[in-house]
Short mmCIF file of C-alpha atoms and ligand atoms in Angstrom, two decimals:
data_model
loop_
_atom_site.label_atom_id
_atom_site.label_comp_id
_atom_site.label_asym_id
_atom_site.label_seq_id
_atom_site.Cartn_x
_atom_site.Cartn_y
_atom_site.Cartn_z
CA MET P 1 16.37 -55.72 173.08
CA LYS P 2 17.23 -58.99 171.22
CA PHE P 3 14.89 -60.99 168.96
CA LEU P 4 16.24 -64.56 168.48
CA PHE P 5 19.88 -64.28 167.52
CA TYR P 6 19.47 -61.16 165.23
CA GLN P 7 20.16 -57.47 165.78
CA LYS P 8 17.26 -55.09 164.86
CA SER P 9 19.54 -53.84 161.97
CA GLN P 10 20.02 -57.33 160.67
CA LEU P 11 16.22 -58.13 160.81
CA ARG P 12 15.66 -54.93 158.79
CA ILE P 13 18.05 -56.20 156.03
CA ILE P 14 16.55 -59.67 156.06
CA PHE P 15 13.03 -58.11 155.59
CA TRP P 16 14.12 -55.98 152.59
CA VAL P 17 15.91 -58.98 151.00
CA MET P 18 12.82 -61.10 151.34
CA LEU P 19 10.53 -58.33 149.93
CA ALA P 20 12.70 -57.89 146.99
CA PHE P 21 12.82 -61.65 146.33
CA VAL P 22 8.99 -61.95 146.42
CA THR P 23 8.56 -58.84 144.28
CA LEU P 24 11.02 -59.98 141.52
CA THR P 25 9.96 -63.56 141.37
CA GLY P 26 6.25 -62.42 141.42
CA CYS P 27 6.84 -60.36 138.28
CA LYS P 28 8.05 -63.23 136.17
CA ASP P 29 4.57 -64.53 135.34
CA ASP P 30 2.43 -61.52 136.18
CA PRO P 31 -0.84 -62.13 134.35
CA ILE P 32 -2.03 -58.55 134.41
CA LEU P 33 0.52 -56.95 132.01
CA PRO P 34 -1.34 -54.74 129.51
CA PRO P 35 -1.66 -56.30 126.11
CA SER P 36 0.67 -54.68 123.54
CA ALA P 37 -0.20 -53.54 119.94
CA THR P 38 1.03 -55.83 117.15
CA ARG P 39 1.05 -55.63 113.30
CA ASP P 40 -1.67 -58.09 112.19
CA ASN P 41 -2.84 -59.60 108.85
CA ASN P 42 -4.25 -56.88 106.73
CA LEU P 43 -6.76 -59.44 105.30
CA ALA P 44 -7.71 -61.08 108.46
CA PHE P 45 -11.47 -60.54 108.04
CA GLY P 46 -11.57 -61.99 104.59
CA ASN P 47 -11.06 -61.38 100.86
CA PRO P 48 -14.30 -59.45 99.92
CA SER P 49 -14.20 -60.24 96.27
CA ARG P 50 -12.26 -63.42 96.29
CA ALA P 51 -9.51 -61.55 94.38
CA THR P 52 -6.77 -63.69 92.75
CA THR P 53 -3.80 -63.01 90.54
CA ALA P 54 -5.72 -64.76 87.69
CA ASP P 55 -8.28 -61.88 87.17
CA MET P 56 -7.05 -58.46 85.89
CA ASN P 57 -10.14 -56.72 87.15
CA ASN P 58 -10.11 -58.38 90.55
CA TYR P 59 -6.40 -58.67 90.90
CA LEU P 60 -5.04 -59.55 94.29
CA LEU P 61 -2.05 -57.39 95.27
CA SER P 62 -0.50 -57.82 98.65
CA ARG P 63 2.37 -55.98 100.39
CA SER P 64 3.16 -55.85 104.10
CA GLN P 65 1.46 -52.46 104.46
CA TYR P 66 -1.94 -53.37 102.90
CA THR P 67 -3.71 -55.80 100.60
CA LEU P 68 -5.94 -54.71 97.66
CA SER P 69 -8.03 -55.83 94.73
CA TYR P 70 -6.91 -53.98 91.59
CA ASN P 71 -9.45 -53.33 88.73
CA ASN P 72 -7.41 -52.98 85.53
CA ALA P 73 -10.28 -51.65 83.48
CA LYS P 74 -11.05 -48.89 86.10
CA GLY P 75 -7.33 -48.05 86.88
CA ILE P 76 -8.24 -48.04 90.70
CA ALA P 77 -8.59 -50.59 93.38
CA ASN P 78 -11.99 -52.39 94.04
CA TRP P 79 -11.05 -52.26 97.72
CA VAL P 80 -8.06 -51.84 99.97
CA SER P 81 -7.87 -53.71 103.31
CA TRP P 82 -5.41 -52.98 106.25
CA HIS P 83 -4.84 -53.32 109.93
CA LEU P 84 -4.35 -50.27 112.19
CA SER P 85 -2.65 -50.27 115.44
CA THR P 86 -0.07 -48.22 117.19
CA ALA P 87 2.46 -50.89 116.14
CA TRP P 88 2.23 -49.27 112.66
CA LYS P 89 2.89 -45.81 114.01
CA GLY P 90 6.14 -43.86 114.11
CA SER P 91 7.66 -40.57 113.16
CA ALA P 92 8.53 -41.15 109.50
CA PRO P 93 7.75 -37.98 107.47
CA ARG P 94 4.91 -37.90 104.93
CA SER P 95 6.46 -39.05 101.70
CA ASN P 96 4.12 -37.16 99.34
CA SER P 97 5.86 -39.02 96.46
CA PHE P 98 3.01 -40.61 94.35
CA ARG P 99 4.39 -43.18 92.14
CA THR P 100 3.40 -46.20 89.80
CA ASP P 101 3.02 -49.43 91.59
CA PRO P 102 5.97 -51.80 90.78
CA LEU P 103 3.98 -54.94 91.84
CA LEU P 104 1.55 -54.53 88.80
CA PRO P 105 2.44 -56.77 85.87
CA ALA P 106 3.95 -54.88 82.93
CA ASN P 107 0.93 -55.51 80.69
CA PHE P 108 -1.49 -53.88 83.10
CA ASN P 109 -3.00 -50.34 83.03
CA ILE P 110 -0.31 -48.87 85.32
CA VAL P 111 -1.58 -45.51 86.48
CA SER P 112 0.99 -42.60 86.95
CA SER P 113 0.42 -39.70 89.26
CA SER P 114 0.33 -37.25 86.23
CA ARG P 115 -2.95 -38.76 85.10
CA TYR P 116 -4.57 -37.04 87.99
CA THR P 117 -3.00 -33.58 87.24
CA ASN P 118 -5.54 -30.78 86.60
CA SER P 119 -8.38 -33.41 86.78
CA GLY P 120 -10.23 -31.48 89.50
CA PHE P 121 -9.82 -34.59 91.79
CA ASP P 122 -7.37 -35.22 94.50
CA ARG P 123 -5.19 -38.30 94.73
CA GLY P 124 -7.12 -39.75 97.54
CA HIS P 125 -5.46 -42.44 99.73
CA MET P 126 -7.41 -45.44 100.66
CA CYS P 127 -4.91 -46.71 103.36
CA PRO P 128 -3.94 -43.26 104.73
CA SER P 129 -0.37 -41.96 104.82
CA ASP P 130 -0.87 -41.39 108.55
CA ASP P 131 -1.80 -45.00 109.27
CA ARG P 132 1.64 -46.03 108.08
CA ASP P 133 4.52 -43.90 109.31
CA SER P 134 6.60 -46.33 111.29
CA THR P 135 9.37 -46.28 108.64
CA THR P 136 10.11 -44.35 105.40
CA ASP P 137 9.24 -47.50 103.37
CA ASP P 138 5.87 -48.13 105.09
CA ASN P 139 4.89 -44.52 104.38
CA GLN P 140 6.13 -44.58 100.81
CA ALA P 141 3.95 -47.71 100.21
CA THR P 142 0.75 -45.71 100.71
CA PHE P 143 1.81 -43.37 97.88
CA TYR P 144 1.70 -46.19 95.27
CA MET P 145 -1.13 -45.22 92.80
CA THR P 146 -2.91 -48.61 93.32
CA ASN P 147 -3.82 -47.26 96.79
CA ILE P 148 -5.15 -44.00 95.30
CA ILE P 149 -8.57 -43.08 93.84
CA PRO P 150 -9.77 -39.84 92.23
CA GLN P 151 -11.56 -38.28 95.22
CA ALA P 152 -13.43 -34.97 95.30
CA PRO P 153 -11.32 -32.48 97.17
CA ASN P 154 -13.97 -31.68 99.81
CA ASN P 155 -14.58 -35.37 100.35
CA ASN P 156 -10.84 -36.19 100.68
CA GLN P 157 -9.82 -33.23 102.68
CA ILE P 158 -12.82 -32.76 104.90
CA THR P 159 -15.37 -35.43 105.38
CA TRP P 160 -13.30 -38.46 104.60
CA LYS P 161 -10.27 -37.05 106.40
CA ALA P 162 -12.36 -36.66 109.66
CA LEU P 163 -13.29 -40.25 109.60
CA GLU P 164 -9.58 -41.23 109.06
CA ASP P 165 -8.65 -39.02 112.04
CA TYR P 166 -11.42 -40.60 114.19
CA CYS P 167 -10.15 -44.04 113.41
CA ARG P 168 -6.68 -43.08 114.71
CA ALA P 169 -8.26 -41.44 117.78
CA LEU P 170 -9.96 -44.81 118.44
CA MET P 171 -6.58 -46.58 118.11
CA TYR P 172 -5.01 -44.21 120.51
CA GLN P 173 -7.75 -45.03 123.01
CA GLY P 174 -6.42 -48.61 123.19
CA ASN P 175 -8.07 -50.15 120.12
CA GLU P 176 -6.87 -51.94 117.00
CA LEU P 177 -8.92 -51.56 113.77
CA TYR P 178 -9.42 -53.57 110.56
CA ILE P 179 -10.39 -51.17 107.75
CA ILE P 180 -11.59 -51.83 104.23
CA ALA P 181 -12.26 -48.97 101.84
CA GLY P 182 -13.03 -48.29 98.15
CA GLY P 183 -15.25 -46.69 95.63
CA TYR P 184 -18.25 -47.90 93.54
CA GLY P 185 -20.28 -46.62 90.66
CA GLN P 186 -18.88 -44.00 88.16
CA GLY P 187 -19.12 -40.28 87.93
CA GLY P 188 -18.02 -37.83 90.58
CA THR P 189 -17.96 -34.10 90.87
CA GLY P 190 -14.69 -32.41 91.67
CA ASP P 191 -13.24 -28.83 91.36
CA LEU P 192 -14.19 -28.55 87.68
CA GLY P 193 -17.95 -28.95 88.36
CA GLY P 194 -20.27 -31.19 86.28
CA VAL P 195 -20.01 -34.90 86.41
CA THR P 196 -16.61 -36.47 85.55
CA GLN P 197 -16.82 -40.16 84.45
CA THR P 198 -13.01 -40.78 83.91
CA ILE P 199 -9.68 -38.88 84.04
CA GLY P 200 -6.33 -39.50 82.42
CA ASN P 201 -7.76 -39.76 78.85
CA GLY P 202 -10.19 -42.40 79.99
CA THR P 203 -7.77 -44.60 81.94
CA VAL P 204 -8.88 -43.97 85.44
CA SER P 205 -12.54 -44.36 86.50
CA VAL P 206 -13.95 -41.76 88.88
CA PRO P 207 -16.12 -43.49 91.49
CA GLN P 208 -19.58 -42.10 92.24
CA ARG P 209 -19.41 -43.21 95.82
CA VAL P 210 -16.76 -43.79 98.45
CA TRP P 211 -17.26 -46.34 101.23
CA LYS P 212 -15.38 -47.55 104.33
CA ILE P 213 -15.84 -50.27 106.93
CA ALA P 214 -13.82 -50.21 110.18
CA VAL P 215 -14.04 -53.01 112.84
CA VAL P 216 -13.02 -51.68 116.14
CA LEU P 217 -11.49 -54.06 118.82
CA PRO P 218 -9.72 -53.49 122.17
CA ILE P 219 -6.07 -54.56 121.72
CA GLY P 220 -5.76 -58.27 121.98
CA ALA P 221 -5.10 -61.54 120.20
CA ASN P 222 -7.18 -63.76 117.84
CA ASP P 223 -8.98 -60.76 116.53
CA PRO P 224 -11.81 -62.24 114.26
CA SER P 225 -12.75 -64.67 117.02
CA ARG P 226 -13.37 -61.77 119.34
CA VAL P 227 -16.15 -60.11 117.23
CA SER P 228 -19.52 -60.26 118.89
CA THR P 229 -22.83 -58.53 118.45
CA THR P 230 -21.65 -55.70 120.65
CA THR P 231 -18.36 -55.09 118.52
CA ARG P 232 -18.34 -51.58 117.08
CA ILE P 233 -18.36 -51.64 113.17
CA ILE P 234 -18.44 -48.31 111.48
CA ALA P 235 -19.58 -48.36 107.86
CA VAL P 236 -20.11 -45.24 105.65
CA ASP P 237 -21.17 -44.57 102.14
CA MET P 238 -20.54 -41.00 100.81
CA PRO P 239 -21.01 -39.24 97.47
CA ASN P 240 -17.71 -38.49 95.68
CA THR P 241 -18.69 -34.83 95.20
CA ASN P 242 -17.59 -31.46 96.57
CA ALA P 243 -21.07 -31.19 97.96
CA VAL P 244 -20.40 -33.95 100.49
CA ASN P 245 -19.91 -31.42 103.30
CA ALA P 246 -22.72 -29.06 102.24
CA ALA P 247 -25.29 -28.16 104.96
CA ASN P 248 -22.69 -29.00 107.63
CA LYS P 249 -22.81 -32.73 106.89
CA LYS P 250 -20.20 -34.83 108.63
CA TRP P 251 -18.98 -38.42 108.18
CA GLY P 252 -21.32 -39.61 110.88
CA ASP P 253 -24.25 -38.55 108.67
CA TYR P 254 -23.28 -41.05 105.99
CA ARG P 255 -23.38 -44.17 108.19
CA VAL P 256 -24.95 -47.30 106.75
CA SER P 257 -24.90 -50.99 107.53
CA VAL P 258 -22.35 -53.50 106.24
CA ASP P 259 -25.20 -55.13 104.46
CA ASP P 260 -26.06 -51.97 102.60
CA LEU P 261 -22.34 -51.85 101.35
CA GLU P 262 -22.54 -55.53 100.37
CA ALA P 263 -25.66 -54.78 98.28
CA ALA P 264 -24.10 -51.75 96.69
CA THR P 265 -20.80 -53.39 95.83
CA GLY P 266 -21.50 -57.07 95.44
CA PHE P 267 -18.80 -57.96 97.82
CA ASP P 268 -19.01 -60.12 100.95
CA PHE P 269 -17.28 -58.25 103.87
CA LEU P 270 -16.11 -59.84 107.02
CA SER P 271 -16.48 -63.20 105.27
CA VAL P 272 -14.27 -65.01 107.83
CA LEU P 273 -16.88 -64.64 110.53
CA PRO P 274 -19.40 -67.35 111.10
CA ALA P 275 -22.56 -66.77 109.23
CA SER P 276 -24.44 -66.32 112.50
CA ILE P 277 -22.07 -63.54 113.60
CA GLN P 278 -22.13 -61.88 110.15
CA SER P 279 -25.95 -61.77 110.20
CA GLY P 280 -25.79 -60.37 113.71
CA VAL P 281 -23.43 -57.52 113.00
CA GLU P 282 -23.89 -56.61 109.30
CA GLY P 283 -27.45 -55.27 109.57
CA ARG P 284 -26.60 -52.66 112.17
CA VAL P 285 -25.89 -48.97 111.64
CA ASP P 286 -23.28 -47.54 114.03
CA THR P 287 -24.67 -44.88 116.42
CA GLY P 288 -21.49 -44.26 118.47
CA PRO P 289 -19.65 -41.03 118.95
CA THR P 290 -18.06 -39.41 115.89
CA GLN P 291 -15.14 -37.51 117.35
MN1 MN G 301 -6.91 -38.55 101.86
MN1 MN G 302 -20.36 -60.39 105.08
#
């Protein structure tokens, strides 16, 4: 049987050609492509201590992998700030090569890895090695000693590490995170027992407490503008001692509010957010899952 002037086989071909045309042209501006992870500004949520290159104890040091404020008198950072998304991830091996930071001016207290040797404290990363393994250079950058603080081994290897792992788990669930971390106070307890004020012949201060803030957002653009009162913000404040994990304590047991950390450190976190948003999110203590 004939349909107009075409054979059945010709109609079948015309159908498939039209279907292909509609499908291909329809894809060109498809609005429901999933958003892809990008590398964003490590300091997008603000400079917590208004660090500048004019102040040796609040010295702004920026590299593509993270931004920090260096405290020359303490020999450690006041804080380190970085962005985490799968765009920073890859398969570069762990460098494990701790080294002096070449971005510090020559007249500074330039801490070498050997100052930590036999101190009873770990060389504890702020921006973790595993958050920066896209390239060899990215990973190596996390081993500059300005990104390292003397951290009690049980803190670094157990409680703190579990939070680092959890932040990457949130990343793999489709999120990007803005993380700020540091220490405050002086005097920690490492493998040698007692309370240690400084290591490296007095050149490196041992923090009494270690803290971290993580802002968790679904992958997207214009990140600070997407923060609302329902945005998950994890803040923790833990003792820099080997007893941190005693009585089966986990990182989740050390959750505090951002306001608590602002009071403890004197810094203003998330300062790019409008005051009304800051007051809405900084008083909360996270109650979400911990693994
Ligand atoms: Mn660590
Ligand atoms: Mn604030």
